């Protein structure tokens, strides 16, 4: 790549192995949230572009689905190597379009790349099963096939990892793809597309359409009858809409949706460990994560001490342009996000919460918000019932274990729950009763390519990563063979 990695990114649509303009010829601007400056103009795709892309994916499916697993594995492995080689450039692009500090962006590059390596290893281990019917008269041979052309849609908050987490298993399984990255952060995804081409992914396997009007692109894909699978990461309302559209053609669906993670600290917890865990669970990605600790329930006897220690740590964080040396907290992704966070804080304060630190935004350009700790938050405050998606930690004291479990489960979401205790029996007792797909026990980080990531309730369907991650892109078929 050239000296400025952003200007080296291809900004067209990528269909059938070719970069090109959108059918309308329109483009849209990508903004740096730290400076509010335009970084690049990207092709603004529409329904005509979408139809062209899904036709290509449909035509290419049979041939691609029959490629040797080792071939697909090695494409992924080469893509992994290239991503790691270009980690600095990819991180710089991500920081510029999304805001996260460079060190975090590099962490995401490594995390995202690991999905490519993991699924390169899974591609050659798809396997099957052979058994006899109970009466011994028939052999049952079970195989797994690619599910078919897949619609991939990603959010803006982890621009590289969310794409890699879908493209990795789809390539491993032998599915062709139509991919729509988020309009706020398309550049990282577009850079990743070039890496796949260089790694040897054949033309037509991965087709990418960027747009400012997601419905106009995704609806034709869902209605096409060609796509057999939708894999979506984003908000619950959009996920619900896509499930309704998927029903029309009974498409296999994976949904990684919103979260409202409870973070429970019992009075027997190691408080230093709990504070360190809260810093990660709250501040990773400036709080703009589906896994972010959204409600901190702390046992009354230690609540004030925990709030004091947490605000001390939060208050020390350096807020600034993610590209600048030493920055620990970058801007939020857009002005709308900043306004929403301020409204949540104002509402909590008007209901009696104590501001331990932050509670406001620094002056000047960019969508920055100061790291904030609120203590004694009223349980009816709006920020406890919604994803905050910002650097704000609301603390609610509780008295009994039963009360903590009840509070934790009082939400439509169920992505992740965190709990801190030194009592192993309690950790499992509480963990088993928290309605979530993932539990962090004495840790604030659950994301790992080796683990099955996903939620229950309105946080989603299916899992990404881990041993079962590839199943989302496979269909099961069995052959019955009489035995003489
Ligand atoms: P969003 O739902 O607004 O957008 C996600 C994607 O869906 C974007 O690409 C967007 O363009 C597209 N989209 C929007 N409207 C659409 C429509 N009508 N039809 C088809 N596609 C449409 O979410 P966001 O603001 O980009 O991301 C934040 C949300 O994502 C949060 O709710 C967060 O919790 C969730 N998220 C979940 C996970 C997870 O793994 N569970 C990971 C990251 C983010």
Coordinates of C-alpha atoms and ligand atoms in Angstrom, one line a residue:
X1 CA 0.0 0.0 0.0
X2 CA 1.0 3.7 -0.5
X3 CA 2.1 6.0 2.2
X4 CA -1.4 7.0 3.1
X5 CA -3.3 3.7 3.5
X6 CA -6.7 5.4 3.2
X7 CA -6.1 6.9 -0.2
X8 CA -4.9 3.5 -1.5
X9 CA -8.3 1.8 -0.8
X10 CA -10.5 0.9 -3.8
X11 CA -13.7 2.8 -3.3
X12 CA -15.9 1.2 -5.9
X13 CA -18.3 -1.8 -5.8
X14 CA -16.6 -5.2 -6.2
X15 CA -18.7 -7.5 -8.4
X16 CA -17.5 -10.6 -10.3
X17 CA -13.9 -9.8 -9.5
X18 CA -14.0 -6.2 -10.9
X19 CA -14.0 -2.8 -9.2
X20 CA -16.5 -0.4 -10.7
X21 CA -18.8 2.5 -10.1
X22 CA -22.4 2.1 -8.9
X23 CA -25.2 2.0 -11.5
X24 CA -26.3 5.4 -10.5
X25 CA -22.8 6.8 -10.6
X26 CA -23.4 8.3 -7.1
X27 CA -20.9 8.2 -4.2
X28 CA -21.0 9.0 -0.5
X29 CA -18.5 10.5 1.9
X30 CA -16.8 8.7 4.7
X31 CA -16.0 11.0 7.7
X32 CA -13.2 10.8 10.2
X33 CA -15.1 11.1 13.6
X34 CA -12.1 12.7 15.3
X35 CA -11.7 15.6 12.8
X36 CA -15.1 15.6 11.1
X37 CA -13.2 15.7 7.8
X38 CA -14.0 13.7 4.7
X39 CA -11.7 10.7 4.3
X40 CA -12.9 9.3 1.0
X41 CA -15.9 9.0 -1.3
X42 CA -17.3 5.5 -1.8
X43 CA -19.7 4.1 -4.5
X44 CA -23.3 4.3 -3.4
X45 CA -24.9 1.1 -4.7
X46 CA -28.6 0.5 -5.4
X47 CA -31.0 -2.2 -6.3
X48 CA -29.5 -2.7 -9.8
X49 CA -26.1 -3.2 -8.4
X50 CA -27.5 -5.6 -5.8
X51 CA -29.2 -7.7 -8.4
X52 CA -26.1 -8.0 -10.5
X53 CA -24.1 -9.1 -7.5
X54 CA -26.5 -11.8 -6.3
X55 CA -26.8 -13.2 -9.9
X56 CA -23.0 -13.5 -10.0
X57 CA -22.9 -15.2 -6.6
X58 CA -25.7 -17.6 -7.7
X59 CA -23.9 -18.6 -10.9
X60 CA -20.6 -19.1 -9.2
X61 CA -21.9 -21.3 -6.3
X62 CA -21.8 -24.7 -7.8
X63 CA -18.2 -24.5 -9.1
X64 CA -17.0 -22.8 -5.9
X65 CA -18.8 -25.3 -3.7
X66 CA -16.9 -28.1 -5.4
X67 CA -13.4 -26.7 -4.8
X68 CA -11.1 -28.8 -2.7
X69 CA -11.2 -28.0 1.0
X70 CA -7.5 -27.6 1.0
X71 CA -7.7 -25.0 -1.7
X72 CA -10.2 -23.0 0.3
X73 CA -8.1 -23.5 3.4
X74 CA -5.0 -22.1 1.8
X75 CA -6.8 -19.0 0.5
X76 CA -7.8 -18.3 4.0
X77 CA -4.4 -18.9 5.4
X78 CA -2.8 -16.6 2.8
X79 CA -5.4 -14.0 3.6
X80 CA -4.5 -14.3 7.3
X81 CA -0.8 -13.8 6.5
X82 CA -1.5 -10.7 4.3
X83 CA -3.8 -9.2 7.0
X84 CA -1.1 -9.6 9.6
X85 CA 1.6 -8.3 7.2
X86 CA -0.5 -5.2 6.6
X87 CA -1.7 -4.8 10.2
X88 CA -0.4 -1.2 10.5
X89 CA -2.1 0.0 7.4
X90 CA -5.4 -1.7 8.2
X91 CA -5.3 -0.3 11.7
X92 CA -4.7 3.2 10.4
X93 CA -7.7 2.9 8.0
X94 CA -9.9 1.6 10.8
X95 CA -8.9 4.4 13.2
X96 CA -9.4 7.0 10.6
X97 CA -13.0 5.9 9.7
X98 CA -14.2 4.6 13.0
X99 CA -12.2 6.4 15.7
X100 CA -10.8 3.7 17.9
X101 CA -7.2 4.3 19.2
X102 CA -4.5 2.8 17.0
X103 CA -3.5 0.2 19.7
X104 CA -7.1 -1.1 19.8
X105 CA -7.3 -1.1 16.0
X106 CA -4.2 -3.2 15.9
X107 CA -5.8 -5.5 18.5
X108 CA -8.9 -5.8 16.3
X109 CA -6.7 -6.6 13.2
X110 CA -5.1 -9.5 15.1
X111 CA -8.5 -10.7 16.5
X112 CA -10.1 -10.5 13.0
X113 CA -7.2 -12.2 11.3
X114 CA -7.4 -15.1 13.8
X115 CA -10.9 -15.9 12.4
X116 CA -9.3 -16.4 9.0
X117 CA -6.6 -18.7 10.4
X118 CA -9.1 -20.6 12.6
X119 CA -11.5 -21.2 9.6
X120 CA -8.5 -22.1 7.3
X121 CA -8.0 -24.9 9.8
X122 CA -11.7 -25.8 9.9
X123 CA -12.1 -25.9 6.1
X124 CA -10.3 -29.3 6.0
X125 CA -12.1 -30.8 9.0
X126 CA -15.8 -30.6 7.9
X127 CA -16.3 -34.4 8.1
X128 CA -19.5 -36.4 8.4
X129 CA -20.9 -39.4 10.1
X130 CA -21.9 -43.0 9.3
X131 CA -24.2 -45.2 11.4
X132 CA -26.7 -48.0 11.1
X133 CA -30.5 -47.8 11.7
X134 CA -31.7 -49.5 14.9
X135 CA -32.8 -52.6 13.1
X136 CA -29.4 -52.9 11.3
X137 CA -30.9 -52.9 7.9
X138 CA -29.8 -49.5 6.6
X139 CA -26.6 -47.5 6.5
X140 CA -27.0 -43.8 7.2
X141 CA -24.3 -41.7 5.8
X142 CA -24.3 -38.0 6.9
X143 CA -22.5 -35.3 4.9
X144 CA -22.3 -31.5 5.0
X145 CA -22.6 -29.3 2.0
X146 CA -22.2 -25.5 1.6
X147 CA -25.6 -23.9 2.3
X148 CA -25.2 -21.7 -0.8
X149 CA -25.0 -18.0 -1.7
X150 CA -24.8 -16.0 1.5
X151 CA -25.9 -12.5 2.4
X152 CA -23.4 -10.9 4.8
X153 CA -24.2 -7.6 6.6
X154 CA -21.8 -6.0 9.1
X155 CA -22.0 -3.1 11.6
X156 CA -19.5 -0.2 11.9
X157 CA -18.1 -0.9 15.4
X158 CA -15.6 -3.7 14.5
X159 CA -15.1 -3.0 10.8
X160 CA -12.5 -5.8 10.2
X161 CA -13.4 -8.5 12.7
X162 CA -17.1 -8.6 11.9
X163 CA -16.4 -9.1 8.2
X164 CA -13.6 -11.7 8.8
X165 CA -16.0 -13.6 11.2
X166 CA -18.4 -14.1 8.4
X167 CA -16.2 -14.3 5.3
X168 CA -13.9 -16.8 7.0
X169 CA -16.5 -19.6 7.6
X170 CA -18.3 -18.9 4.3
X171 CA -15.1 -19.4 2.4
X172 CA -14.2 -22.5 4.5
X173 CA -17.6 -24.0 3.8
X174 CA -17.6 -23.2 0.1
X175 CA -20.3 -20.5 0.0
X176 CA -20.3 -17.6 -2.4
X177 CA -21.2 -14.2 -0.9
X178 CA -22.8 -10.8 -1.3
X179 CA -21.4 -8.5 1.3
X180 CA -22.7 -5.1 2.5
X181 CA -20.4 -3.4 5.0
X182 CA -21.7 -0.6 7.2
X183 CA -22.0 2.8 5.5
X184 CA -20.1 4.6 8.3
X185 CA -17.0 2.4 8.0
X186 CA -16.7 0.8 4.5
X187 CA -13.0 1.4 3.9
X188 CA -11.6 -1.4 6.1
X189 CA -13.9 -3.9 4.5
X190 CA -12.9 -2.7 1.0
X191 CA -9.2 -3.1 1.9
X192 CA -9.9 -6.6 3.1
X193 CA -11.6 -7.5 -0.2
X194 CA -8.3 -6.7 -2.1
X195 CA -6.5 -8.9 0.3
X196 CA -8.8 -11.8 -0.5
X197 CA -8.2 -11.3 -4.2
X198 CA -4.5 -11.3 -3.6
X199 CA -4.8 -14.5 -1.5
X200 CA -6.4 -16.2 -4.6
X201 CA -10.1 -16.0 -4.0
X202 CA -11.7 -16.5 -7.4
X203 CA -13.7 -13.8 -9.1
X204 CA -17.4 -13.8 -8.2
X205 CA -17.0 -15.6 -4.9
X206 CA -17.1 -12.5 -2.8
X207 CA -19.1 -9.5 -4.1
X208 CA -19.3 -6.3 -2.3
X209 CA -21.9 -3.5 -2.5
X210 CA -21.6 -0.4 -0.4
X211 CA -24.6 1.9 0.0
X212 CA -26.3 4.7 2.0
X213 CA -29.6 2.9 1.5
X214 CA -29.2 -0.6 3.0
X215 CA -32.8 -1.6 2.3
X216 CA -32.5 -1.0 -1.4
X217 CA -29.5 -3.3 -1.6
X218 CA -30.4 -6.0 0.9
X219 CA -34.1 -6.4 0.1
X220 CA -33.4 -7.6 -3.5
X221 CA -30.9 -10.1 -2.1
X222 CA -33.4 -11.4 0.4
X223 CA -36.2 -11.6 -2.2
X224 CA -34.0 -13.1 -4.9
X225 CA -34.6 -16.7 -4.2
X226 CA -30.9 -17.2 -5.0
X227 CA -29.5 -16.4 -1.5
X228 CA -29.9 -19.4 0.8
X229 CA -28.4 -17.8 3.9
X230 CA -28.3 -14.5 5.8
X231 CA -25.6 -13.7 8.3
X232 CA -26.2 -10.4 10.0
X233 CA -24.5 -8.5 12.8
X234 CA -26.2 -5.3 14.0
X235 CA -29.1 -4.0 15.9
X236 CA -32.1 -6.0 17.0
X237 CA -34.7 -4.0 15.1
X238 CA -32.8 -4.5 11.8
X239 CA -32.3 -8.2 12.6
X240 CA -36.0 -8.6 13.2
X241 CA -36.7 -7.1 9.8
X242 CA -34.2 -9.4 8.1
X243 CA -35.7 -12.5 9.8
X244 CA -39.1 -11.4 8.4
X245 CA -37.6 -11.1 4.9
X246 CA -35.7 -14.4 5.3
X247 CA -39.0 -16.2 6.1
X248 CA -40.2 -15.6 2.5
X249 CA -37.7 -18.0 1.1
X250 CA -37.0 -19.9 4.4
X251 CA -33.4 -18.8 4.4
X252 CA -30.9 -20.1 7.0
X253 CA -30.3 -17.2 9.4
X254 CA -27.6 -16.2 11.8
X255 CA -28.2 -13.1 13.8
X256 CA -25.7 -11.4 16.1
X257 CA -27.7 -8.6 17.6
X258 CA -27.7 -6.1 20.4
X259 CA -26.8 -6.6 24.0
X260 CA -27.4 -5.1 27.4
X261 CA -24.8 -6.9 29.5
X262 CA -25.1 -7.0 33.3
X263 CA -21.8 -6.8 35.1
X264 CA -22.2 -8.2 38.6
X265 CA -19.7 -7.7 41.4
X266 CA -20.3 -9.6 44.7
X267 CA -18.8 -8.5 48.0
X268 CA -16.5 -11.5 48.0
X269 CA -14.9 -10.5 44.7
X270 CA -11.3 -9.3 44.3
X271 CA -12.1 -5.6 43.8
X272 CA -8.9 -4.9 41.8
X273 CA -9.8 -7.7 39.4
X274 CA -13.4 -6.4 39.2
X275 CA -12.3 -2.9 38.4
X276 CA -9.8 -4.2 35.8
X277 CA -12.6 -6.3 34.3
X278 CA -14.9 -3.3 34.2
X279 CA -12.4 -1.2 32.4
X280 CA -12.2 -3.8 29.6
X281 CA -15.8 -4.7 29.5
X282 CA -16.9 -1.0 29.5
X283 CA -14.1 0.8 27.7
X284 CA -13.2 -1.6 24.8
X285 CA -14.1 0.3 21.7
X286 CA -15.1 3.4 23.7
X287 CA -18.1 1.4 25.0
X288 CA -19.3 0.9 21.4
X289 CA -19.5 -2.9 21.6
X290 CA -22.4 -5.3 21.8
X291 CA -20.5 -7.0 24.7
X292 CA -20.1 -3.7 26.6
X293 CA -20.9 -3.8 30.3
X294 CA -24.1 -1.8 30.2
X295 CA -25.4 -2.2 33.8
X296 CA -23.0 -2.6 36.7
X297 CA -24.7 -4.2 39.6
X298 CA -22.5 -4.0 42.7
X299 CA -23.3 -5.5 46.1
X300 CA -24.1 -2.6 48.5
X301 CA -21.3 -3.2 51.0
X302 CA -18.7 -2.6 48.3
X303 CA -20.6 -0.4 45.8
X304 CA -19.1 3.0 46.9
X305 CA -15.5 1.6 47.1
X306 CA -15.9 0.0 43.6
X307 CA -17.4 3.3 42.2
X308 CA -14.5 5.2 43.7
X309 CA -11.8 2.9 42.3
X310 CA -13.4 2.7 38.9
X311 CA -13.8 6.4 38.5
X312 CA -10.2 6.9 39.5
X313 CA -9.2 4.6 36.6
X314 CA -11.7 6.1 34.2
X315 CA -10.6 9.6 35.0
X316 CA -7.0 8.9 34.1
X317 CA -7.8 7.8 30.5
X318 CA -6.5 10.1 27.7
X319 CA -9.2 11.2 25.3
X320 CA -8.2 12.3 21.8
X321 CA -7.8 11.5 18.2
X322 CA -7.2 7.7 18.0
X323 CA -4.3 8.3 15.5
X324 CA -2.4 10.4 18.1
X325 CA 0.3 8.8 20.3
X326 CA -1.0 8.0 23.8
X327 CA -4.7 8.2 23.1
X328 CA -6.7 5.7 25.1
X329 CA -10.3 6.8 24.2
X330 CA -11.2 7.9 20.7
X331 CA -14.4 9.7 19.5
X332 CA -17.8 8.1 19.2
X333 CA -18.7 7.2 15.6
X334 CA -21.0 10.1 14.8
X335 CA -22.7 13.1 16.3
X336 CA -26.0 11.2 16.7
X337 CA -24.3 8.7 19.0
X338 CA -22.8 11.6 21.1
X339 CA -26.2 13.2 21.5
X340 CA -27.8 9.9 22.6
X341 CA -25.1 9.3 25.2
X342 CA -25.5 12.8 26.6
X343 CA -29.3 12.3 26.8
X344 CA -28.8 9.0 28.7
X345 CA -26.5 10.7 31.2
X346 CA -28.8 13.7 31.7
X347 CA -31.8 11.4 32.3
X348 CA -29.9 9.3 34.9
X349 CA -28.7 12.5 36.7
X350 CA -32.2 13.9 36.7
X351 CA -33.2 10.7 38.5
X352 CA -30.6 11.2 41.2
X353 CA -27.5 9.5 40.0
X354 CA -24.1 10.8 41.3
X355 CA -21.6 11.8 38.7
X356 CA -18.3 10.3 39.9
X357 CA -16.3 11.5 36.8
X358 CA -17.1 12.7 33.3
X359 CA -20.7 13.4 32.5
X360 CA -19.8 15.8 29.7
X361 CA -17.8 16.2 26.4
X362 CA -14.6 18.0 25.7
X363 CA -14.8 21.3 23.7
X364 CA -13.7 21.3 20.0
X365 CA -14.1 19.3 16.9
X366 CA -14.8 15.5 16.9
X367 CA -17.4 13.4 18.5
X368 CA -15.7 12.9 21.9
X369 CA -17.3 12.0 25.2
X370 CA -15.4 11.9 28.5
X371 CA -15.3 8.6 30.4
X372 CA -18.1 8.7 32.9
X373 CA -19.0 6.8 36.1
X374 CA -22.5 7.2 37.6
X375 CA -23.2 5.8 41.0
X376 CA -26.5 5.0 42.7
X377 CA -28.4 5.0 39.3
X378 CA -32.1 4.7 39.6
X379 CA -33.3 1.3 38.2
X380 CA -35.8 3.1 35.9
X381 CA -33.2 5.2 34.2
X382 CA -33.3 4.9 30.4
X383 CA -29.6 3.9 30.0
X384 CA -30.2 0.6 31.9
X385 CA -32.9 -0.4 29.4
X386 CA -31.0 0.5 26.2
X387 CA -27.6 0.0 24.7
X388 CA -25.5 3.0 25.9
X389 CA -22.8 2.5 23.2
X390 CA -20.5 5.0 24.9
X391 CA -18.0 5.3 27.7
X392 CA -20.5 5.5 30.5
X393 CA -20.6 3.1 33.5
X394 CA -23.9 3.2 35.5
X395 CA -23.6 1.5 38.9
X396 CA -26.7 0.1 40.7
X397 CA -26.2 -1.3 44.2
X398 CA -28.0 -4.6 45.1
X399 CA -28.3 -6.5 48.3
X400 CA -28.8 -10.2 47.7
X401 CA -27.7 -12.8 45.1
X402 CA -31.3 -13.4 44.1
X403 CA -31.9 -9.7 43.5
X404 CA -28.7 -9.6 41.3
X405 CA -30.0 -12.4 39.1
X406 CA -33.4 -10.9 38.8
X407 CA -31.9 -7.5 37.8
X408 CA -29.5 -9.1 35.3
X409 CA -32.3 -11.0 33.6
X410 CA -34.7 -8.0 33.4
X411 CA -34.0 -7.3 29.7
X412 CA -35.1 -8.6 26.3
X413 CA -31.4 -9.1 25.4
X414 CA -29.1 -12.0 26.4
X415 CA -25.7 -11.7 24.8
X416 CA -23.3 -11.8 27.6
X417 CA -23.2 -11.5 31.4
X418 CA -20.1 -10.8 33.6
X419 CA -19.8 -11.8 37.2
X420 CA -17.1 -11.3 39.8
X421 CA -16.8 -13.5 42.9
X422 CA -14.1 -15.5 44.7
X423 CA -16.6 -18.3 45.4
X424 CA -16.5 -20.9 42.5
X425 CA -19.8 -22.5 43.5
X426 CA -21.5 -19.1 43.4
X427 CA -19.9 -18.3 40.1
X428 CA -21.5 -21.4 38.5
X429 CA -24.8 -21.1 40.5
X430 CA -25.3 -17.5 39.2
X431 CA -23.8 -18.2 35.8
X432 CA -26.3 -21.0 35.2
X433 CA -29.2 -18.7 35.9
X434 CA -28.1 -15.7 33.8
X435 CA -30.0 -15.7 30.6
X436 CA -27.1 -15.1 28.1
X437 CA -25.1 -16.9 25.5
X438 CA -21.8 -16.1 27.1
X439 CA -20.6 -15.6 30.7
X440 CA -17.4 -13.9 31.7
X441 CA -16.3 -15.2 35.1
X442 CA -13.9 -12.8 36.8
X443 CA -13.0 -11.5 33.3
X444 CA -14.3 -8.6 31.2
X445 CA -13.4 -10.1 27.9
X446 CA -15.3 -13.0 26.2
X447 CA -14.5 -12.5 22.5
X448 CA -12.2 -15.1 21.0
X449 CA -12.2 -16.9 17.6
X450 CA -12.0 -20.3 19.4
X451 CA -15.2 -19.6 21.3
X452 CA -18.8 -19.8 20.0
X453 CA -19.9 -16.2 20.1
X454 CA -23.6 -15.4 20.2
X455 CA -26.6 -14.6 22.3
X456 CA -30.0 -15.8 23.4
X457 CA -33.4 -14.0 23.6
X458 CA -33.4 -10.9 21.4
X459 CA -29.6 -10.9 21.1
X460 CA -29.7 -13.4 18.3
X461 CA -29.6 -16.8 16.7
X462 CA -26.6 -19.0 15.9
X463 CA -23.0 -18.7 16.9
X464 CA -19.9 -17.3 15.2
X465 CA -16.4 -18.8 15.8
X466 CA -15.5 -21.9 17.7
X467 CA -16.0 -25.5 16.5
X468 CA -19.6 -24.9 15.6
X469 CA -19.0 -21.6 13.7
X470 CA -18.7 -23.3 10.4
X471 CA -22.1 -25.1 10.8
X472 CA -23.8 -21.8 10.2
X473 CA -22.7 -22.1 6.5
X474 CA -23.4 -25.8 6.0
X475 CA -26.4 -27.9 5.3
X476 CA -26.7 -31.5 6.4
X477 CA -27.6 -34.2 4.0
X478 CA -27.9 -37.9 4.6
X479 CA -27.9 -40.9 2.3
X480 CA -29.8 -44.1 3.1
X481 CA -28.2 -47.3 1.8
X482 CA -29.9 -50.7 2.4
X483 CA -27.6 -53.3 3.9
X484 CA -27.9 -56.8 2.6
Ligands
LIG1 P1 -27.5 -1.3 12.5 O1 -28.5 -2.4 12.7 O2 -28.0 0.0 12.3 O3 -26.6 -1.6 11.2 C1 -26.0 -2.9 11.0 C2 -25.9 -3.1 9.5 O4 -27.2 -3.3 9.0 C3 -25.3 -2.0 8.7 O5 -24.5 -2.5 7.6 C4 -26.5 -1.3 8.1 O6 -26.3 -0.6 6.9 C5 -27.4 -2.4 7.9 N1 -28.8 -2.1 7.8 C6 -29.5 -1.0 8.4 N2 -30.8 -1.0 8.0 C7 -31.0 -2.1 7.2 C8 -32.1 -2.6 6.5 N3 -33.3 -2.1 6.6 N4 -31.9 -3.8 5.8 C9 -30.7 -4.3 5.7 N5 -29.6 -3.9 6.3 C10 -29.7 -2.8 7.1 O7 -26.4 -1.5 13.6 P2 -25.1 -0.6 13.8 O8 -25.5 0.7 14.4 O9 -24.3 -0.6 12.6 O10 -24.3 -1.5 14.9 C11 -24.6 -1.4 16.2 C12 -25.5 -2.6 16.6 O11 -24.8 -3.8 16.3 C13 -25.7 -2.6 18.1 O12 -27.0 -3.0 18.4 C14 -24.7 -3.7 18.5 O13 -25.0 -4.3 19.8 C15 -24.8 -4.6 17.4 N6 -23.6 -5.5 17.3 C16 -23.8 -6.8 17.7 C17 -22.7 -7.7 17.6 C18 -22.9 -9.1 18.0 O14 -22.0 -9.9 17.6 N7 -23.9 -9.5 18.7 C19 -21.4 -7.2 17.3 C20 -21.3 -5.9 16.9 C21 -22.4 -5.0 17.0

